Coordinates of C-alpha atoms in Angstrom, one line a residue:
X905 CA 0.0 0.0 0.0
X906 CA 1.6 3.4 -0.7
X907 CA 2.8 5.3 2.0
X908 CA 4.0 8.7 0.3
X909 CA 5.9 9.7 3.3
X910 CA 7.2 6.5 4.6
X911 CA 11.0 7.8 5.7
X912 CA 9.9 11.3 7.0
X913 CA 10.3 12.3 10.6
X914 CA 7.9 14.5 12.4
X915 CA 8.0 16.3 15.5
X916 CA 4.8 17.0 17.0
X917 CA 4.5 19.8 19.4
X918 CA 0.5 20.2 19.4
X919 CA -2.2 20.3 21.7
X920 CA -6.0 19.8 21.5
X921 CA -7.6 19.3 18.2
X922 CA -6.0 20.8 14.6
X923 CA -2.3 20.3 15.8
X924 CA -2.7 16.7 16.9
X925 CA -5.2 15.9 13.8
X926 CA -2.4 17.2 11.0
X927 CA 0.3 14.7 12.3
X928 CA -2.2 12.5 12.5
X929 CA -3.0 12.5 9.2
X930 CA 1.0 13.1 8.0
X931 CA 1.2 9.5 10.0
X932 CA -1.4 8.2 8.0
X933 CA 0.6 8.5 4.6
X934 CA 3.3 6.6 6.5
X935 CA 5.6 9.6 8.4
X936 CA 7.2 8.6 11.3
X937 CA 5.7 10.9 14.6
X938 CA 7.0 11.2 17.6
X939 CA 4.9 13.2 20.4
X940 CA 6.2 15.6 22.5
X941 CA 3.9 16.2 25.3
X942 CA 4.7 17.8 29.3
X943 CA 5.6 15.8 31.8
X944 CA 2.5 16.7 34.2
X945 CA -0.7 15.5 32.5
X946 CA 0.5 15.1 28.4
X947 CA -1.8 16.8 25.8
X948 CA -5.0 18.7 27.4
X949 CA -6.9 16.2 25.2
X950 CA -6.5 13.2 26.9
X951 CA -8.6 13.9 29.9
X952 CA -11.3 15.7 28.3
X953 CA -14.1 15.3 25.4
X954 CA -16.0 12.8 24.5
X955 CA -18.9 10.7 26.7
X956 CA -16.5 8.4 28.2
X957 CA -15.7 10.0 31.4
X958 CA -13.5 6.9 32.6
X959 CA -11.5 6.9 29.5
X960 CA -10.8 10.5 29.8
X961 CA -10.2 10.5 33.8
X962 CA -7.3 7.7 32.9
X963 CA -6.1 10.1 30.1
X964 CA -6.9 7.9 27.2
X965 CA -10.3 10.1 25.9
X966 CA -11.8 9.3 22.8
X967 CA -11.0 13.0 21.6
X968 CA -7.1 12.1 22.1
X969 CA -8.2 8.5 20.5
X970 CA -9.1 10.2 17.5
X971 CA -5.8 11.5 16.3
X972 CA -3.3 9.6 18.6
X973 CA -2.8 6.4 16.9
X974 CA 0.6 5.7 15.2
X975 CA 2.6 8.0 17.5
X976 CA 4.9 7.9 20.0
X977 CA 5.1 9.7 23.3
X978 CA 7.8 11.3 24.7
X979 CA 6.9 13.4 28.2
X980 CA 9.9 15.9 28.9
X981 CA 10.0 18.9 30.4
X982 CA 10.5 22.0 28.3
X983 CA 10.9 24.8 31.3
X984 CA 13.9 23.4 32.0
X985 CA 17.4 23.7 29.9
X986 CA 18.0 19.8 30.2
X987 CA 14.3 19.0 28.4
X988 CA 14.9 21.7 25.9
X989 CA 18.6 19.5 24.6
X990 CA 16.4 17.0 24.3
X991 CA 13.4 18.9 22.3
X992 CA 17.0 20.4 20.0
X993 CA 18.2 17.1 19.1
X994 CA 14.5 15.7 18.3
X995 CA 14.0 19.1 15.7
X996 CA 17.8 18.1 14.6
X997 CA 16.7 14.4 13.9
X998 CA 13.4 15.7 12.3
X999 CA 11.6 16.3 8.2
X1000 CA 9.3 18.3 10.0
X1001 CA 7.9 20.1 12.9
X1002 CA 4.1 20.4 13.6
X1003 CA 3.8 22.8 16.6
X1004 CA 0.0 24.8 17.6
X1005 CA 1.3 27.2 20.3
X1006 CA 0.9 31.0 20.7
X1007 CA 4.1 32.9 19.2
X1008 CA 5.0 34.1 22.9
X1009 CA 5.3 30.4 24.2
X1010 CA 7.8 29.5 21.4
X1011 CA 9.7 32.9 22.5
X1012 CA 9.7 31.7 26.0
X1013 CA 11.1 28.5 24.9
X1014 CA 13.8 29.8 22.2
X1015 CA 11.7 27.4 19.9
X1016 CA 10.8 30.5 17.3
X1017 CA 11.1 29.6 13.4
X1018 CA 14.3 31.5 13.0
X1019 CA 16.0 29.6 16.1
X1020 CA 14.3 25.9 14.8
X1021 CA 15.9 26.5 11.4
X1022 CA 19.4 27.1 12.8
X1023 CA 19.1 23.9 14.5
X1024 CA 18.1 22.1 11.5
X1025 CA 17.9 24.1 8.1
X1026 CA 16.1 21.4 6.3
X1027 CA 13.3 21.5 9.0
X1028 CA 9.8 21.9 7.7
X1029 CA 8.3 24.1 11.0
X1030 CA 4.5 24.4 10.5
X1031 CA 3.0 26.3 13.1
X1032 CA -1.3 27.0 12.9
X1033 CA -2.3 29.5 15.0
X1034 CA -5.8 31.7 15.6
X1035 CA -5.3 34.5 13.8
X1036 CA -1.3 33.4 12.1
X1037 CA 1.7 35.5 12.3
X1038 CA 1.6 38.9 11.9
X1039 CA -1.2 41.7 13.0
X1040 CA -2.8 42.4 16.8
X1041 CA -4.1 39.1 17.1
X1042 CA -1.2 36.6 16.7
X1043 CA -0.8 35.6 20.5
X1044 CA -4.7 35.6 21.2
X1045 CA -5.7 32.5 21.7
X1046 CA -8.4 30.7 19.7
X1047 CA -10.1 27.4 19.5
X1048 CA -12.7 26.1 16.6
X1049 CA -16.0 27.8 18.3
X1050 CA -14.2 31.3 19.0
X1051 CA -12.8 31.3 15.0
X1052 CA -16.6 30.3 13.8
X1053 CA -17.9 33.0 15.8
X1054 CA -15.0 35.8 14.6
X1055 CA -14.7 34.2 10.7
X1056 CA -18.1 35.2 9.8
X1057 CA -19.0 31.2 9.7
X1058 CA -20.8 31.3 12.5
X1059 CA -23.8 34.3 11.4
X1060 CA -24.6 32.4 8.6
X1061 CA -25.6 29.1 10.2
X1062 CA -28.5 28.5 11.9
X1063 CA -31.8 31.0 11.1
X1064 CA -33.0 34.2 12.2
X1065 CA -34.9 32.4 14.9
X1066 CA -32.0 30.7 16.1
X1067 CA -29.6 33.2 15.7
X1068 CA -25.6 32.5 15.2
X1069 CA -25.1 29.3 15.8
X1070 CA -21.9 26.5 16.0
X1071 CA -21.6 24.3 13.2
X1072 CA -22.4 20.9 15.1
X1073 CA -18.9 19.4 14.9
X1074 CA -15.4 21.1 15.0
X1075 CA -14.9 21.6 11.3
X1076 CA -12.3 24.4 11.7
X1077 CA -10.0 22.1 13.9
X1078 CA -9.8 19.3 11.1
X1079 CA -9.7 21.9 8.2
X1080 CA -7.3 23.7 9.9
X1081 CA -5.6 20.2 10.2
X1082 CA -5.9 19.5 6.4
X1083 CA -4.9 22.8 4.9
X1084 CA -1.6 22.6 7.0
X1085 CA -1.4 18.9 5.6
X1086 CA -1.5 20.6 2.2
X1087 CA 0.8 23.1 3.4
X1088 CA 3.1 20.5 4.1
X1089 CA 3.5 18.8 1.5
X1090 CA 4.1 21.8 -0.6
X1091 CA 6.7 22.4 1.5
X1092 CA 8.3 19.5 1.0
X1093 CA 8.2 19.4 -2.5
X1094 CA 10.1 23.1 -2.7
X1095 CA 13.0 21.0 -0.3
X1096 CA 13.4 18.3 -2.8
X1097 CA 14.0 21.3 -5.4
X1098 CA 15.8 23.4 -3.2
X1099 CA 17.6 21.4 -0.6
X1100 CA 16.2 24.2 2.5
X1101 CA 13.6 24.2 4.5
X1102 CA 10.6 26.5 5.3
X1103 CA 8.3 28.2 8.3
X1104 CA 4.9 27.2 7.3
X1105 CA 2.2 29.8 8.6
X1106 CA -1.2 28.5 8.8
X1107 CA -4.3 30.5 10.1
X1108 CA -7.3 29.3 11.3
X1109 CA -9.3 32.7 10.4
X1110 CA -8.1 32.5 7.0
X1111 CA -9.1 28.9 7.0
X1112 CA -12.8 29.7 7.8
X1113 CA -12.4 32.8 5.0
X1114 CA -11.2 29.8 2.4
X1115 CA -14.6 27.6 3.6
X1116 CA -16.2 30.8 2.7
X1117 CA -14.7 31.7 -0.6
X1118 CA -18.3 31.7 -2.9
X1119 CA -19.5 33.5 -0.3
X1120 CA -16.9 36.2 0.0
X1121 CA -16.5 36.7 -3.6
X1122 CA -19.7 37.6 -3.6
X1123 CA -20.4 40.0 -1.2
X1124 CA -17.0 42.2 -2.2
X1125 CA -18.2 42.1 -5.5
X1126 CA -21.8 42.8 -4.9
X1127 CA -21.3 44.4 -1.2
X1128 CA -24.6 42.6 -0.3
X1129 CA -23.6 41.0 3.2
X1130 CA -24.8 37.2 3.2
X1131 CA -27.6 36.4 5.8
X1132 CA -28.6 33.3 7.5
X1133 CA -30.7 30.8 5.0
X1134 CA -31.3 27.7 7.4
X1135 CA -30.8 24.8 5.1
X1136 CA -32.0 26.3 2.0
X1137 CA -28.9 26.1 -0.3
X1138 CA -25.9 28.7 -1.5
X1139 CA -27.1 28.5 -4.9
X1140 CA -30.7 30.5 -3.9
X1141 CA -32.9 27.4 -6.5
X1142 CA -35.9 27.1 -5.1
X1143 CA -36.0 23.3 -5.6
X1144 CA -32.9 23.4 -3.6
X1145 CA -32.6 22.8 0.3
X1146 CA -34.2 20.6 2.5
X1147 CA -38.0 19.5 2.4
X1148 CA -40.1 17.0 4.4
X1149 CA -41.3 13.9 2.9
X1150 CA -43.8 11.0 4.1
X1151 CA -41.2 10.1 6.3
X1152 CA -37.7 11.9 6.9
X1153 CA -36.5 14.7 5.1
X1154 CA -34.4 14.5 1.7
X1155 CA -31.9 17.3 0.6
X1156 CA -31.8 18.3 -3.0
X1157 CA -29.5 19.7 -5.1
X1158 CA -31.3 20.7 -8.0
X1159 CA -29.6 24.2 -9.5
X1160 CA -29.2 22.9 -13.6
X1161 CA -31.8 23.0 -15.8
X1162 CA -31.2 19.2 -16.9
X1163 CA -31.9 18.4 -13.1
X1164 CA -34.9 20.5 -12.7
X1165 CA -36.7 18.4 -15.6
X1166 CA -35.5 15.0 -14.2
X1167 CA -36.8 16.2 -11.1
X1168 CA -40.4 17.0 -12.6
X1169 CA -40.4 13.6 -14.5
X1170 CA -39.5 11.7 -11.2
X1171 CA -42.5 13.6 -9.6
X1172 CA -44.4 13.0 -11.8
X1173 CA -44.5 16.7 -12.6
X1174 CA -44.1 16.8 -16.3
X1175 CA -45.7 19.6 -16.5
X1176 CA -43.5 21.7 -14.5
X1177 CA -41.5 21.6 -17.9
X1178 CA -43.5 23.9 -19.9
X1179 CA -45.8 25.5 -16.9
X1180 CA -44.9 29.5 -17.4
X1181 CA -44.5 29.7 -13.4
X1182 CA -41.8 27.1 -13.4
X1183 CA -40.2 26.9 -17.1
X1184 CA -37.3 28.8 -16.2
X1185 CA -34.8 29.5 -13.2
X1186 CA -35.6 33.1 -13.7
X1187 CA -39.9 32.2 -13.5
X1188 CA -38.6 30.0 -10.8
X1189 CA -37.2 32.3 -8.5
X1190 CA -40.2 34.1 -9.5
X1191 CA -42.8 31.9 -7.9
X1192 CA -40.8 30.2 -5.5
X1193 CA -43.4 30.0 -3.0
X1194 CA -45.5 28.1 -5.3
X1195 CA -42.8 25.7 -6.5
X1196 CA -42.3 25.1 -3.0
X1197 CA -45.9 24.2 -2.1
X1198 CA -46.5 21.7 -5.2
X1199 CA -42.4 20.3 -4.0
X1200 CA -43.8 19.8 -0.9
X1201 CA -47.4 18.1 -2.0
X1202 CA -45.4 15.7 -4.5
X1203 CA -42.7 14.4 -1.4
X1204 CA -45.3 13.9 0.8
X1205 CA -46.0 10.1 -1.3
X1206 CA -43.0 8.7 -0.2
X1207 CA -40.1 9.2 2.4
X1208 CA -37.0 10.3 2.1
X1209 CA -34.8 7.1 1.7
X1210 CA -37.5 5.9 -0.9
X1211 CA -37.0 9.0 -2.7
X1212 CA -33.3 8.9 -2.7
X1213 CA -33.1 5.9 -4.4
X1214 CA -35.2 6.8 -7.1
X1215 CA -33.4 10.4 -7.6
X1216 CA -30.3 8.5 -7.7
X1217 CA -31.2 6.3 -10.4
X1218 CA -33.0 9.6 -12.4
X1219 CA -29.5 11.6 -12.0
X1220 CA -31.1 13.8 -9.2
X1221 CA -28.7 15.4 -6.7
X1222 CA -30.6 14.1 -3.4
X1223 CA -29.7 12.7 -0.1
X1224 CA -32.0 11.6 2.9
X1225 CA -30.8 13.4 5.8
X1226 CA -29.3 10.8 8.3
X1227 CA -28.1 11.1 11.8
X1228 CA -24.6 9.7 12.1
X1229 CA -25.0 6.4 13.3
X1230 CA -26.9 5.8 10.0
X1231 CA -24.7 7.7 7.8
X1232 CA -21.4 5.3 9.0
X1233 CA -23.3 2.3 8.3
X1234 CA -24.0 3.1 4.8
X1235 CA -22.7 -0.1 2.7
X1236 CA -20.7 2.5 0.3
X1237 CA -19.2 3.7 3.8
X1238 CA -18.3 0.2 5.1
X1239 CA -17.1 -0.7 1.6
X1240 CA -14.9 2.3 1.1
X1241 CA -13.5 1.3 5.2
X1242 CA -13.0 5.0 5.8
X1243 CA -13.0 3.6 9.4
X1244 CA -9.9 1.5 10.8
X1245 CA -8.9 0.0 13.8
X1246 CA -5.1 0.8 14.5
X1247 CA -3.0 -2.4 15.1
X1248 CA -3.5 -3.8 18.9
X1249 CA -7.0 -1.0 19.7
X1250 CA -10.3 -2.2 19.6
X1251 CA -11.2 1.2 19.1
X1252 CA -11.9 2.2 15.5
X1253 CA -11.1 5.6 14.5
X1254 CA -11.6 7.9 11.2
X1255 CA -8.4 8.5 8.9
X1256 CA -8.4 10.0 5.5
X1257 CA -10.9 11.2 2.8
X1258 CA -8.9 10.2 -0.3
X1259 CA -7.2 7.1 -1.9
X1260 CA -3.7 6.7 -3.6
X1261 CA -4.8 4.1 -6.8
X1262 CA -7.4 3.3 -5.5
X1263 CA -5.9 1.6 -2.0
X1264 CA -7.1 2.6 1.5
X1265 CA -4.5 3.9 3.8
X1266 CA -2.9 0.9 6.1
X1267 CA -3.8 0.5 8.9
X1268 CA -2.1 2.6 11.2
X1269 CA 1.1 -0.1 13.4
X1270 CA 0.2 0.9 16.7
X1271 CA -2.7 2.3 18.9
X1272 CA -2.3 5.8 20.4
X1273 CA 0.0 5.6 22.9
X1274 CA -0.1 6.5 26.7
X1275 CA 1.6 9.1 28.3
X1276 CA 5.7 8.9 27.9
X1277 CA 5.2 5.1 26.5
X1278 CA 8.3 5.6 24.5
X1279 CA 10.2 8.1 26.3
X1280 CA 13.1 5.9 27.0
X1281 CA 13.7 4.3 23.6
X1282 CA 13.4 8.0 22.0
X1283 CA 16.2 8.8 24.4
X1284 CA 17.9 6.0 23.6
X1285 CA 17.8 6.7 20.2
X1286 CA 18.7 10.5 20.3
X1287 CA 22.2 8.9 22.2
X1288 CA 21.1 9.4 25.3
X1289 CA 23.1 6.7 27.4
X1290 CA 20.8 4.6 30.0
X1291 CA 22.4 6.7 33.4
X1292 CA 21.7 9.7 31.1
X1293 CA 18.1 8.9 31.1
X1294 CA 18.3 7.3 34.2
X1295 CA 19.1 10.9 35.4
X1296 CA 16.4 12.9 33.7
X1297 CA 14.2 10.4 34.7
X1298 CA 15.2 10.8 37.9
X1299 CA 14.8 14.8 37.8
X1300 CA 11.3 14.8 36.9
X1301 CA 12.8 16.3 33.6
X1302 CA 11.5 13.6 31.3
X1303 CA 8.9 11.2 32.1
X1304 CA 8.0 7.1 31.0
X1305 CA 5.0 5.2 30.8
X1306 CA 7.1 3.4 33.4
X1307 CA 7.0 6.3 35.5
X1308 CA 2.9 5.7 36.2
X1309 CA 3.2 2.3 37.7

């Protein structure tokens, strides 16, 4: 199975959600990552989110499940100057380094882009921040709710009723994840040209802008600010959005002419084809209200997985809106095994959205690992000798798995 960055080393330096996610996916395609987390509790992650309060309280939470698997953990002390010749030689060892801390921290720790590049100048550093480099906002700190609500994103979901309102899962986390992924492998790809590496700046405002890019296009060239729609769709067609049937509700996607007339024919709404309120998107738009009411009446026959069958076979954009449990066990979701289970977990996780000719990703080697579970053979290989480690071990400077028995 191809594993694009089978030989790559990376150094990850991340916290919470969109740090942890991109190495997670960099491990997917086969780099090497090693962990770094503190010696006290590890990543914030582990001991919360998620529904499994016992998971989390032992520091093993299905949010750090998520994105931990094929890493290893090394716990070591950064304050101190003995933890950060450790964190030196990992960056010296290292393709690249995947770090989601606020500018000021990496000042306090002499861990800056222009001091990680002395240390190694073929070092990829990719840092994602709030707001990126540059400007008033650089060190404010920012998670996925608090870009959705200063993006924009967040005023255009939801209705007027409801007001602003929070996507339902963290999609500026694992977008910020993917773009610096992207980012990444750019920056790679200038290396093999150039023989240097690069500081990788990645922004999670300008991520939610890039979600957004239809929709910012057309209000700087219009200057009409967008307003909350509810699930009626981007592209303002009547016979697009979401609409009850006998049972469920479908979501259509019907903005081309061609699909407005398969539409009619599934209907049984032929007539819709040459009826002056509806024979164009322009009489469309029009009567909208109408369409909608005679759209509604002719959904009402069957539900929405009946109808999304025969849509499907028409050439109809539709899709029965499912809750998750029922989307994941979709037989083109099982088929496609979009979810894995790493080597030695029972816990199946998500990996990635796309295919390399055609092959799933492998399976990741090992399960996410506990706190520090390979802080002494990361040592070891870094040429640490064993009264070395025994000493920083000893000093509360580094920590093991070993250390928790």
């Amino acid at each position: 199975m191809s594993q694009p960055l089978a030989g790559l080393r990376v150094i990850d330096f991340t916290h919470v959600l969109a740090g942890p996610a991109c190495s997670y996916f960099l491990a997917l395609v086969g780099a090497e990552v090693i962990k770094v987390e503190s010696v006290c509790k590890g990543d914030a992650m582990r001991h919360r989110g998620g529904t499994d309060k016992e998971a989390a309280a032992a520091g093993m939470s299905t949010a750090y499940l998520t994105q931990g698997a094929g890493k290893s953990s090394i716990a070591v002390d950064l304050e101190t100057a003995a933890g950060l010749e450790v964190m030196e030689r990992l960056l010296k060892s290292a393709d690249i380094f995947v770090e989601n801390h606020l500018p000021r921290t990496l000042d306090r720790l002499n861990l800056r882009e222009d001091r990680t590049r002395m240390l190694n100048p073929r070092l990829i550093h990719c840092a994602m921040t709030g707001y990126g480099r540059g400007g008033d906002r650089e060190n404010m700190p920012a998670y996925d709710v608090n870009i959705q609500a200063a993006s924009g994103l967040m005023s255009l979901t939801g209705t007027r009723e409801t007001g602003p309102t929070r996507t339902g899962a963290p999609i500026m986390d694992y977008s910020v994840a993917l773009a610096a992924g992207f980012a990444i492998c750019a920056a790679l790809n200038e290396r093999n040209r150039t023989g240097k590496g690069s500081f990788v700046d990645v922004s999670m405002l300008e991520t939610a802008f890039t979600l957004m890019s239809s929709t910012i296009t057309d209000f700087l060239a219009t200057g009409h600010a967008p307003e909350q729609r509810g699930n009626a769709a981007n592209s303002r067609s009547p016979a697009a959005g979401s609409f009850p049937c006998k049972a469920g509700t479908l979501s259509l996607g019907v903005n081309e002419e061609s699909q407005f007339n398969a539409l009619a024919e599934v209907l049984e709404r032929a007539y819709w084809k040459t009826d002056p309120r509806f024979a164009s998107s322009s009489a469309r738009n029009a009567n909208s209200a109408q369409l909608e009411a005679e759209l509604l009446d002719a959904l009402a026959a069957r539900s929405a997985e009946e109808w999304e069958g025969v849509m499907a076979r028409a050439g109809v954009p539709a899709a029965m809106v499912r809750k998750l449990p029922e989307s994941l066990g979709l037989e083109h979701v099982v088929a496609r095994n979009y979810i894995q289970k790493p080597s030695g977990s029972d816990a199946p996780v998500p990996t990635l959205p796309f295919r390399y000719d055609g092959e799933n990703t492998p399976p990741l080697a090992c399960e996410a690992p506990v706190l520090g579970q390979q802080t002494d053979q990361i040592l070891g290989d870094l040429g640490f000798d064993t009264d070395e480690t025994a000493d920083l071990l000893k000093a509360g400077i580094v920590r093991s798995s070993k250390s928790w028995d």
